[in-house]
Amino acid sequence: MNFRPHIWFSERELSFLPRHFVRTDALVNSSSIHWVETKLSGRYYIGPAGDDSIIHTFLDQVFYFEDHKEAMLYELVWAGR
């Protein structure tokens, strides 16, 4: 097993949204949360989809990633689901 201490000993899910995080469009579900926690290693925030989109309701949540590469990978995997 590949042990990565920066994943185990750091807080990856933040409770606030930093300005430099990148917003994704795919909605959050339990499977996508598990995927992010096991496949990615960077910090992220789960928050509202935003009021700029009329498609989403206020209950819909999306991922915001610190690393734009992880955001792109997440979108490629989860956008069509």
Backbone as a ProteinNet text record, in pm:
[ID]
protein_1_A
[PRIMARY]
MNFRPHIWFSERELSFLPRHFVRTDALVNSSSIHWVETKLSGRYYIGPAGDDSIIHTFLDQVFYFEDHKEAMLYELVWAGR
[TERTIARY]
84.1	0	87.8	50.4	125.3	76.5	156.8	119.3	164.3	68.8	100.3	63.4	161.2	133	61	83.2	16.5	-134.8	-179.6	-323.5	-379.7	-308.3	-358.2	-348.8	-250.7	-226	-259	-330.8	-369.7	-521.1	-572.3	-715.3	-738.4	-801.8	-823.7	-955	-1061	-1190.2	-1197.7	-1206.1	-1208.9	-1351.9	-1365.9	-1498.3	-1529.2	-1439.7	-1460.3	-1407.5	-1449.3	-1409.7	-1304.3	-1178.1	-1076.1	-1101	-1057.1	-1083.3	-1018.9	-906.4	-832	-879	-979.1	-1028.7	-1109.6	-1104.6	-1171.3	-1303	-1410	-1544	-1565.3	-1631.9	-1669.6	-1820.2	-1869.3	-2011.9	-2087	-2017.5	-2084.5	-2131.2	-2255.2	-2311.5	-2251.9	-2243.7	-2185.6	-2286.9	-2237.9	-2316.6	-2222.6	-2274.4	-2190.7	-2080.4	-2107.4	-2005.2	-1892.8	-1927.2	-1823.6	-1738.8	-1798.1	-1720.7	-1618.7	-1662.9	-1572.2	-1461.5	-1493.9	-1394.6	-1289.9	-1333.8	-1240	-1148.5	-1204	-1123.9	-1021.8	-1052.2	-961.1	-869.8	-912	-834.3	-751.8	-793	-722.5	-648.9	-560.2	-481.8	-484.2	-542.7	-541.6	-656.6	-654.5	-760.4	-882	-999.4	-1124.1	-1226.5	-1330.2	-1442.3	-1569.6	-1668.6	-1800.1	-1895	-1954	-2040.5	-2150.5	-2229.4	-2342.4	-2295.7	-2382	-2349.4	-2338.2	-2397	-2387.9	-2519	-2536.9	-2661.5	-2652.7	-2537.7	-2524.4	-2587.9	-2629.9	-2687.2	-2834.6	-2920.2	-3063.1	-3100.4	-3007.5	-3035.2	-3031.8	-2938.5	-2919.2	-3009.8	-3052.9	-3127.3	-3029.1	-3076	-2987.3	-2940.7	-3006.6	-2966.5	-2855.3	-2835.5	-2731.7	-2594.2	-2502.2	-2366.6	-2267.8	-2156.6	-2050.6	-1916.6	-1815.4	-1679.5	-1608.8	-1524.3	-1429.7	-1292.1	-1199.6	-1067.8	-960.2	-857	-742.5	-658.4	-640.9	-560	-649.1	-623.1	-706.6	-695.6	-585.4	-571.7	-665.8	-680.6	-774.3	-918.2	-946.6	-1080	-1112.2	-1017.1	-1037.5	-1056.5	-976.4	-990.7	-1126.3	-1168.9	-1301.1	-1411.4	-1403	-1504	-1505.4	-1388.6	-1382.6	-1448.7	-1434.3	-1492.1	-1640.7	-1681.3	-1815.8	-1914.4	-1872.5	-1962.9	-2076.6	-2051.7	-2153.8	-2243.7	-2223.5	-2301.6	-2423.1
-118.9	0	124.1	221.6	346	443.9	469.4	558.8	700.7	794.7	935.2	1016.7	1052.6	1118.5	1251.7	1327.1	1457.1	1441	1323.3	1297.5	1258.9	1176.7	1126.5	1228.4	1316.5	1406.3	1552.2	1578.7	1716.6	1724.3	1842.7	1865.4	1896.9	1803.5	1821.6	1891.5	1856.7	1921.9	2046.1	2160.2	2286	2326.2	2404.7	2450.7	2591.3	2647	2778.6	2773.5	2866.7	2870	2977.8	2939.1	3037.2	3092.9	3212.2	3279.6	3209.8	3144.3	3086.7	2946.1	2891.6	2758.6	2764.1	2654	2643	2568.6	2624.3	2565.5	2462.8	2352	2251	2258.6	2191.5	2196.1	2068.4	1956.2	1829.6	1831.6	1793.7	1796.7	1687.2	1715.3	1623.9	1515.7	1392.5	1282.8	1196.1	1096.3	1015.4	942.4	899.2	829.7	923.9	1046.2	1141.1	1185.7	1196.3	1230.8	1121	996.5	883.5	883.2	910.3	911.9	1019.4	1138.8	1249	1213.6	1154.4	1121.9	1011.8	920.5	809.1	829.1	904.5	918	1045.8	1151.3	1279	1305.6	1403.7	1428.8	1574	1664	1805.4	1846.9	1975	2029.4	2064.6	2056.9	2086.2	2142.7	2200	2255.1	2210.6	2170.3	2136.2	2247.9	2311.6	2424.9	2440.3	2544.4	2566.4	2588.7	2549.3	2562.2	2708.1	2796.9	2939.6	2993.1	3122.3	3184	3236.6	3211.9	3258.1	3162	3046.5	2946.8	2925.6	2935.7	2915.9	2768.8	2682.9	2539	2478.3	2522.7	2463.9	2528.9	2449.3	2503.9	2533.9	2593.7	2628.1	2504.5	2391.1	2268.3	2195.2	2222.7	2156.3	2203.8	2108	2141.9	2089.6	2159.5	2122.2	2126	2068.4	2073.2	2199	2251.8	2357	2300.3	2301.8	2243.6	2350.8	2327.1	2418	2399.2	2275.7	2244.4	2236.2	2321	2322.7	2192.1	2119.6	1989.8	1886.9	1888.8	1796.8	1832.6	1961.1	2003.7	1952.6	1960.3	1912.1	1760.7	1688.6	1544.1	1504	1573	1547.1	1571.1	1678.9	1709.7	1604.8	1559.7	1458.7	1328.6	1292.8	1167.8	1182.6	1293.3	1302.9	1390.5	1463.4	1554.8	1483.4	1365.6	1295.7	1205.4	1200.5	1107.2	1172.6
0	0	0	-77.1	-87.6	18.8	120.2	229.6	197.9	198.7	173.5	297.5	379.8	507.7	494.6	386.2	372.3	355.7	315.3	305.7	442.1	513.8	642.2	755.2	751	863.5	835.5	731.2	702.7	683.7	700	680.2	532.4	462.7	319.7	290.5	364.1	342	429.5	366.2	439.2	473.9	577.9	620.3	567.8	489	428.7	285.9	203.9	63.4	39.8	18.1	-17.7	-158.6	-182.8	-311.1	-430.3	-410	-521.5	-560.6	-494	-528.3	-657.5	-733	-862.2	-845.1	-897.9	-887.3	-997.6	-961.4	-1059.7	-1081.8	-1184.9	-1216.2	-1180.8	-1172.4	-1139.9	-994.6	-971.7	-836.6	-748.4	-620.4	-522.2	-485.2	-474.1	-418.3	-334.6	-267.8	-178.5	-253.9	-374.9	-454.1	-495	-533.2	-574.5	-455.3	-337.6	-217.9	-188.8	-194.7	-171.9	-276.3	-400.9	-508.7	-483.8	-446.6	-419.9	-303	-199	-80.8	-107.9	-199.4	-224.8	-345.2	-444	-567.6	-576.2	-507.7	-515.7	-385	-386.7	-266	-219.6	-296.2	-261.2	-171.8	-134.3	-49.9	-134.2	-71.1	-140.8	-43.8	-100	-23.3	-92.6	-15.3	-69.5	-29.8	-129.8	-101.3	-203.4	-186.9	-277.9	-420.8	-513.8	-655.4	-697.2	-621.8	-652.5	-704.6	-689.4	-733.3	-876.2	-943.1	-1081	-1180.9	-1135.2	-1225	-1191.4	-1289.7	-1264.7	-1267.3	-1309.8	-1314.6	-1175.4	-1092	-960	-855.6	-760.7	-647.3	-534.9	-430	-319.8	-243.2	-261.5	-193	-266.5	-394.5	-473.2	-429.3	-417.9	-378.5	-480.6	-492.3	-584.2	-511.1	-575.2	-522.5	-571	-484.7	-517.8	-482.9	-578.1	-556.5	-556.6	-476.4	-475.3	-601.4	-641.2	-758.7	-882.3	-980	-1099.9	-1178.9	-1164.4	-1230.9	-1170.7	-1039.8	-975.1	-1010.2	-1023.3	-1063.8	-1203.7	-1293.5	-1430.1	-1432.6	-1356.2	-1350.5	-1293.6	-1189.5	-1131.8	-1234.1	-1306.6	-1408.8	-1519.5	-1561.6	-1667	-1623	-1497.9	-1447.3	-1415.1	-1352.3	-1296.2	-1373.3	-1473.1	-1542.3	-1614.9	-1667.3	-1743.6	-1661.5	-1533.6	-1450.5	-1392.3
[MASK]
+++++++++++++++++++++++++++++++++++++++++++++++++++++++++++++++++++++++++++++++++

